[in-house]
């Protein structure tokens, strides 16, 4: 069954995570993604970001680090040195056949090669050219490099993450990069829709910091509305109480009492029904104002019960509740299996003949995602792609 983007060709000049996340998603949706990797550096930086690595049949590490594989399936790897005249000519020839070009060089970094958006769009007016950078193509910080950790720090999310009395804390994965890749995907799809109507390509300018600011969501608007700077609350919620992690006798549970009725039923389960009638706790605004004393009252009540008892009891009462799983527990769950969120992709040049990857979360009834190409070894498709390019250039 053809994917939604079947027939779309993506020329991917990106590396690390934000750009590759975007192009992997486009590839999952059916696009042909040609990943350009620098032969002088051994390819995408993340090929060396291990361990762990997938092992070859000889028991030695391959260039398939887990980090690289997380964002590079459904791609063809072509080794091209864009610093050379031949390499630049190859990119231009590939761009002539592409619908989308994505890059994450510093703003202006491709101009010296004649591969910048102004030059490429002049030559190919229908091209959708997406540039991902740390701060965007404009503004006083445009020339500064962009890394996920820097974006999390600059954009404010670290000030909200972590223990109230500890250091600001980054999110455990590169969420600024990943969300930038998601926004880039949306922008590219919107630009493709515009091209369908008009034939016009355009520049899609996406920045790590811009997107990180955008997904501050309620905390950002809390500040804009109140003028009060949001504070770190650990696992607590700024606007709902109790909505957080509690210690159980044998682990940790999440309790999300999102309204007064759910709070009342939580109190009943814990054997403190009268707590819900106390003026300090009867309404959510009152509970927010008296958060510290309420949580101090609830904590020992949860700690005296097992995870299983808490989950069964609150689920039975219609209160949102769940476990805090380790990654191994999450990936081994029956829900993950039912939704196909762990996939095996065959490679005959690795130990075991396959690699395991996280699946795509999109479920489209007519144009489902597909897993056609395992993450590529460096430059494995160079000869074939360049031979096809040469053949298509011949007259007749």
Coordinates of C-alpha atoms in Angstrom, one line a residue:
X1 CA 0.0 0.0 0.0
X2 CA 1.4 3.4 -1.0
X3 CA 2.3 5.9 1.7
X4 CA 0.8 9.3 1.9
X5 CA 4.1 10.8 0.6
X6 CA 4.8 8.2 -2.1
X7 CA 6.6 9.8 -5.0
X8 CA 8.0 12.7 -2.9
X9 CA 11.8 12.9 -2.9
X10 CA 13.6 14.5 0.0
X11 CA 17.2 15.6 -0.2
X12 CA 18.5 15.5 3.4
X13 CA 21.6 17.5 4.2
X14 CA 20.9 17.4 8.0
X15 CA 22.6 15.6 10.8
X16 CA 22.3 14.9 14.6
X17 CA 18.7 14.9 15.6
X18 CA 16.2 17.7 14.7
X19 CA 16.6 17.4 10.9
X20 CA 17.0 13.6 10.9
X21 CA 13.8 13.2 13.0
X22 CA 11.9 15.2 10.5
X23 CA 13.2 13.4 7.4
X24 CA 12.7 10.0 9.1
X25 CA 9.0 10.9 9.6
X26 CA 8.7 11.9 6.0
X27 CA 10.3 8.6 5.0
X28 CA 8.0 6.6 7.2
X29 CA 5.1 8.3 5.4
X30 CA 6.4 7.1 2.1
X31 CA 8.9 9.7 0.8
X32 CA 12.2 8.7 -0.7
X33 CA 14.9 10.2 1.5
X34 CA 18.4 10.6 0.2
X35 CA 20.7 11.3 3.2
X36 CA 23.9 13.2 2.2
X37 CA 26.8 12.4 4.5
X38 CA 30.3 13.9 4.6
X39 CA 33.0 11.4 3.5
X40 CA 35.6 13.4 5.3
X41 CA 34.0 13.0 8.7
X42 CA 32.7 9.5 8.5
X43 CA 29.1 10.7 8.0
X44 CA 26.5 11.9 10.5
X45 CA 28.1 12.8 13.8
X46 CA 25.8 10.5 15.7
X47 CA 27.3 7.4 14.1
X48 CA 30.0 7.9 16.7
X49 CA 27.7 8.7 19.6
X50 CA 28.0 5.3 21.3
X51 CA 28.0 2.9 22.9
X52 CA 25.8 1.1 22.3
X53 CA 26.4 0.1 18.7
X54 CA 24.9 -2.7 16.7
X55 CA 27.5 -5.4 16.3
X56 CA 28.5 -6.9 13.0
X57 CA 28.7 -10.7 12.4
X58 CA 32.3 -10.5 13.4
X59 CA 31.4 -9.2 16.8
X60 CA 32.9 -5.8 16.2
X61 CA 30.9 -2.5 16.5
X62 CA 29.4 -1.2 13.3
X63 CA 28.8 2.5 12.4
X64 CA 25.1 2.0 13.5
X65 CA 25.0 3.6 16.9
X66 CA 21.7 3.4 18.7
X67 CA 21.5 7.2 18.6
X68 CA 22.0 7.2 14.8
X69 CA 19.4 4.5 14.3
X70 CA 16.8 6.4 16.4
X71 CA 16.4 8.9 13.6
X72 CA 17.6 7.5 10.3
X73 CA 15.5 4.6 9.1
X74 CA 13.9 4.8 5.6
X75 CA 16.8 6.7 4.2
X76 CA 19.5 6.0 1.5
X77 CA 23.0 7.1 2.5
X78 CA 25.1 8.9 -0.1
X79 CA 28.6 10.1 0.6
X80 CA 29.1 13.5 -1.0
X81 CA 31.7 16.2 -0.1
X82 CA 29.8 19.5 -0.6
X83 CA 33.1 21.4 -0.1
X84 CA 34.2 20.3 -3.6
X85 CA 32.9 21.5 -7.0
X86 CA 31.9 18.0 -7.9
X87 CA 30.0 17.5 -4.7
X88 CA 28.2 20.8 -5.2
X89 CA 27.3 19.8 -8.7
X90 CA 25.9 16.5 -7.4
X91 CA 23.7 18.2 -4.8
X92 CA 22.4 20.6 -7.4
X93 CA 21.6 17.7 -9.7
X94 CA 19.8 15.8 -6.9
X95 CA 17.9 18.9 -5.9
X96 CA 16.6 19.3 -9.4
X97 CA 14.8 16.0 -8.9
X98 CA 13.8 16.6 -5.3
X99 CA 10.6 18.0 -3.9
X100 CA 12.1 18.9 -0.5
X101 CA 15.6 19.9 0.6
X102 CA 16.3 20.0 4.3
X103 CA 19.5 21.3 5.9
X104 CA 20.7 22.3 9.4
X105 CA 23.8 24.3 8.7
X106 CA 24.4 27.6 10.5
X107 CA 22.5 30.4 8.8
X108 CA 24.4 31.4 5.7
X109 CA 26.7 28.4 6.0
X110 CA 25.7 26.9 2.6
X111 CA 26.0 30.2 0.7
X112 CA 29.7 29.7 0.0
X113 CA 28.8 26.4 -1.7
X114 CA 26.0 28.0 -3.7
X115 CA 23.5 25.7 -1.9
X116 CA 21.7 28.3 0.2
X117 CA 18.0 28.7 -0.1
X118 CA 18.1 31.9 -2.2
X119 CA 20.3 30.2 -4.8
X120 CA 18.5 26.9 -4.8
X121 CA 15.0 28.4 -4.9
X122 CA 16.0 30.7 -7.8
X123 CA 17.2 27.6 -9.7
X124 CA 14.2 25.4 -8.6
X125 CA 11.2 27.6 -7.9
X126 CA 9.1 24.6 -6.9
X127 CA 11.5 23.4 -4.2
X128 CA 10.4 23.3 -0.6
X129 CA 13.6 24.3 1.2
X130 CA 13.6 23.8 5.0
X131 CA 16.4 25.3 7.1
X132 CA 16.7 24.2 10.8
X133 CA 19.0 26.2 13.0
X134 CA 19.4 27.1 16.7
X135 CA 17.9 30.6 16.6
X136 CA 16.5 30.9 13.1
X137 CA 17.6 32.8 10.0
X138 CA 17.1 36.2 11.5
X139 CA 17.5 38.0 14.9
X140 CA 20.5 39.0 16.9
X141 CA 21.4 35.4 17.8
X142 CA 21.1 33.9 14.3
X143 CA 24.8 33.3 13.9
X144 CA 25.1 31.3 17.2
X145 CA 25.2 27.5 17.0
X146 CA 22.2 25.6 18.3
X147 CA 22.3 22.5 20.4
X148 CA 19.4 20.8 22.2
X149 CA 20.7 21.5 25.7
X150 CA 21.4 25.2 24.8
X151 CA 17.8 25.5 23.5
X152 CA 16.4 24.0 26.6
X153 CA 18.4 26.4 28.7
X154 CA 17.7 29.5 26.6
X155 CA 14.0 28.8 26.0
X156 CA 13.1 28.4 29.7
X157 CA 12.0 24.7 29.9
X158 CA 15.0 23.9 32.2
X159 CA 13.9 26.5 34.7
X160 CA 10.7 24.5 35.1
X161 CA 12.2 21.0 35.2
X162 CA 13.8 19.3 38.2
X163 CA 13.5 19.4 42.0
X164 CA 12.4 22.8 43.4
X165 CA 15.6 22.9 45.5
X166 CA 18.0 21.5 42.9
X167 CA 19.6 22.7 39.7
X168 CA 17.5 23.4 36.6
X169 CA 17.3 20.1 34.8
X170 CA 17.1 19.2 31.1
X171 CA 14.6 16.8 29.9
X172 CA 16.0 13.2 29.7
X173 CA 16.0 13.1 25.9
X174 CA 16.7 15.7 23.3
X175 CA 13.2 17.1 23.3
X176 CA 14.0 20.5 21.9
X177 CA 15.5 18.8 18.8
X178 CA 12.7 16.3 18.5
X179 CA 10.0 18.9 18.7
X180 CA 11.8 21.1 16.3
X181 CA 11.8 18.2 13.9
X182 CA 8.0 17.8 14.4
X183 CA 7.4 21.4 13.7
X184 CA 9.6 21.2 10.6
X185 CA 7.6 18.3 9.4
X186 CA 4.3 20.3 9.8
X187 CA 5.8 23.3 8.0
X188 CA 7.1 21.2 5.1
X189 CA 3.7 19.5 4.6
X190 CA 2.0 22.9 4.6
X191 CA 4.5 24.1 2.0
X192 CA 3.9 21.1 -0.1
X193 CA 0.1 21.8 0.0
X194 CA 0.8 25.4 -1.1
X195 CA 2.9 24.1 -3.9
X196 CA 0.1 21.8 -5.0
X197 CA -2.1 24.8 -5.4
X198 CA 0.4 27.3 -6.9
X199 CA 3.5 25.5 -8.1
X200 CA 5.5 27.7 -5.7
X201 CA 8.2 26.4 -3.4
X202 CA 9.3 28.4 -0.4
X203 CA 11.7 28.6 2.5
X204 CA 10.6 26.9 5.8
X205 CA 12.7 28.5 8.5
X206 CA 12.5 26.5 11.8
X207 CA 14.6 27.1 14.9
X208 CA 15.2 25.0 18.1
X209 CA 14.6 28.0 20.4
X210 CA 11.5 29.2 18.5
X211 CA 9.9 25.8 18.8
X212 CA 11.0 25.3 22.4
X213 CA 9.4 28.7 23.3
X214 CA 6.2 27.6 21.4
X215 CA 5.8 24.4 23.4
X216 CA 6.0 26.1 26.8
X217 CA 2.2 26.0 26.4
X218 CA 0.4 26.7 29.6
X219 CA 3.4 27.7 31.6
X220 CA 4.3 30.3 29.0
X221 CA 0.8 31.7 28.9
X222 CA 0.6 31.5 32.7
X223 CA 3.4 34.0 32.8
X224 CA 2.0 36.2 30.1
X225 CA -1.3 36.3 31.8
X226 CA -0.2 36.8 35.4
X227 CA 3.2 38.3 35.2
X228 CA 4.4 35.7 37.8
X229 CA 7.5 33.8 36.8
X230 CA 6.7 30.0 36.9
X231 CA 8.7 28.0 39.4
X232 CA 10.0 24.4 39.4
X233 CA 7.6 22.0 41.1
X234 CA 9.3 18.7 40.5
X235 CA 6.6 16.4 39.4
X236 CA 3.8 18.7 40.5
X237 CA 1.4 20.5 38.1
X238 CA 1.3 24.3 38.1
X239 CA -2.5 24.5 37.8
X240 CA -3.9 21.2 39.2
X241 CA -3.5 19.6 42.6
X242 CA -3.0 16.7 43.2
X243 CA -1.5 15.9 39.8
X244 CA 1.9 14.4 40.4
X245 CA 4.0 11.3 41.3
X246 CA 3.6 9.7 44.7
X247 CA 5.8 7.2 46.4
X248 CA 4.1 3.8 46.9
X249 CA 5.3 1.0 49.1
X250 CA 7.0 -0.7 46.2
X251 CA 7.5 2.0 43.5
X252 CA 5.9 5.1 42.2
X253 CA 2.5 6.0 40.9
X254 CA 1.1 9.0 39.1
X255 CA -2.2 10.4 40.4
X256 CA -4.0 13.0 38.2
X257 CA -7.1 14.2 40.0
X258 CA -8.1 16.7 37.4
X259 CA -11.4 17.9 39.0
X260 CA -13.1 18.2 42.4
X261 CA -15.0 14.9 41.9
X262 CA -11.9 13.0 41.2
X263 CA -10.2 14.5 44.3
X264 CA -13.2 13.5 46.4
X265 CA -13.0 9.9 45.2
X266 CA -9.2 9.9 45.8
X267 CA -9.8 10.9 49.4
X268 CA -12.5 8.2 49.8
X269 CA -10.0 5.6 48.5
X270 CA -7.4 6.8 51.0
X271 CA -9.9 6.7 53.8
X272 CA -9.9 10.5 54.5
X273 CA -13.3 11.4 53.0
X274 CA -13.6 14.5 55.1
X275 CA -10.5 16.1 53.6
X276 CA -12.5 16.9 50.4
X277 CA -14.9 19.0 52.5
X278 CA -12.2 21.0 54.1
X279 CA -12.4 24.6 52.8
X280 CA -8.6 24.6 52.1
X281 CA -9.0 21.6 49.8
X282 CA -12.6 21.6 48.5
X283 CA -11.8 23.3 45.2
X284 CA -8.9 23.1 42.8
X285 CA -7.9 26.8 43.4
X286 CA -8.0 26.2 47.1
X287 CA -5.8 23.0 46.7
X288 CA -3.3 25.0 44.5
X289 CA -3.1 27.7 47.2
X290 CA -2.6 25.0 49.9
X291 CA -0.5 22.6 47.9
X292 CA 2.3 22.0 50.4
X293 CA 0.0 21.0 53.3
X294 CA -2.3 18.8 51.2
X295 CA 0.6 16.9 49.6
X296 CA 2.2 16.4 53.0
X297 CA -1.1 14.9 54.2
X298 CA -1.5 12.6 51.1
X299 CA 2.1 11.3 50.8
X300 CA 2.1 8.9 53.8
X301 CA -1.3 7.6 52.8
X302 CA 0.0 6.6 49.4
X303 CA 3.3 5.3 50.8
X304 CA 1.4 2.8 52.9
X305 CA -0.1 1.1 49.9
X306 CA 1.4 -0.9 47.0
X307 CA 1.4 0.3 43.4
X308 CA -1.1 -2.4 42.4
X309 CA -3.5 -1.5 45.2
X310 CA -3.4 2.2 44.4
X311 CA -3.8 1.6 40.6
X312 CA -6.7 -0.9 41.1
X313 CA -8.4 1.3 43.7
X314 CA -8.2 4.6 41.8
X315 CA -9.0 3.1 38.4
X316 CA -12.1 1.5 40.0
X317 CA -13.1 4.9 41.3
X318 CA -12.6 6.6 38.0
X319 CA -9.5 8.6 39.0
X320 CA -6.7 8.8 36.4
X321 CA -3.7 6.8 37.8
X322 CA -0.8 4.9 36.4
X323 CA 2.6 3.5 37.1
X324 CA 6.0 5.1 36.6
X325 CA 7.6 2.5 34.3
X326 CA 11.3 2.1 33.6
X327 CA 12.0 2.0 29.9
X328 CA 12.3 -1.8 29.9
X329 CA 8.9 -2.1 31.5
X330 CA 7.3 0.4 29.1
X331 CA 8.7 -1.3 26.0
X332 CA 7.7 -4.8 27.2
X333 CA 4.1 -3.8 27.9
X334 CA 1.2 -5.3 26.2
X335 CA 0.0 -1.9 25.1
X336 CA 3.3 -1.2 23.3
X337 CA 3.1 -4.6 21.6
X338 CA -0.5 -4.0 20.5
X339 CA 0.4 -0.6 19.0
X340 CA 3.5 -1.9 17.1
X341 CA 5.8 0.5 18.9
X342 CA 8.8 -1.7 18.7
X343 CA 9.8 -2.9 15.2
X344 CA 12.5 -5.3 13.9
X345 CA 14.1 -4.2 10.6
X346 CA 16.3 -6.7 8.7
X347 CA 20.0 -6.1 8.0
X348 CA 22.0 -9.0 6.8
X349 CA 25.3 -7.3 7.8
X350 CA 24.6 -7.2 11.6
X351 CA 24.6 -9.8 14.3
X352 CA 21.2 -11.4 14.5
X353 CA 20.2 -10.2 11.1
X354 CA 18.0 -7.3 12.3
X355 CA 17.9 -4.1 14.4
X356 CA 15.3 -3.1 16.9
X357 CA 13.8 0.3 16.6
X358 CA 11.0 2.4 18.1
X359 CA 8.0 2.4 15.9
X360 CA 6.2 5.4 14.3
X361 CA 3.2 6.5 16.5
X362 CA 1.0 7.5 13.5
X363 CA -1.8 5.1 12.5
X364 CA -3.3 6.1 9.2
X365 CA -6.2 3.9 8.0
X366 CA -5.6 4.5 4.2
X367 CA -1.9 5.4 3.9
X368 CA -0.2 3.6 6.8
X369 CA 3.5 4.3 7.7
X370 CA 5.9 1.7 6.4
X371 CA 9.4 0.4 7.4
X372 CA 11.2 -0.1 4.1
X373 CA 14.8 0.6 4.8
X374 CA 16.8 -0.2 7.9
X375 CA 19.1 2.7 9.1
X376 CA 21.9 2.8 6.4
X377 CA 25.5 2.1 6.8
X378 CA 27.6 5.1 5.8
X379 CA 27.6 5.7 2.1
X380 CA 26.0 2.4 1.3
X381 CA 23.7 3.8 -1.5
X382 CA 26.2 6.2 -3.1
X383 CA 27.0 4.1 -6.2
X384 CA 23.4 3.3 -7.0
X385 CA 22.0 6.8 -6.5
X386 CA 24.8 8.5 -8.5
X387 CA 24.5 5.9 -11.3
X388 CA 20.8 6.6 -11.5
X389 CA 21.5 10.3 -11.5
X390 CA 24.0 9.9 -14.4
X391 CA 21.6 7.7 -16.3
X392 CA 18.8 10.2 -16.0
X393 CA 21.1 13.0 -17.3
X394 CA 21.8 11.2 -20.5
X395 CA 19.8 12.4 -23.5
X396 CA 17.2 10.0 -24.9

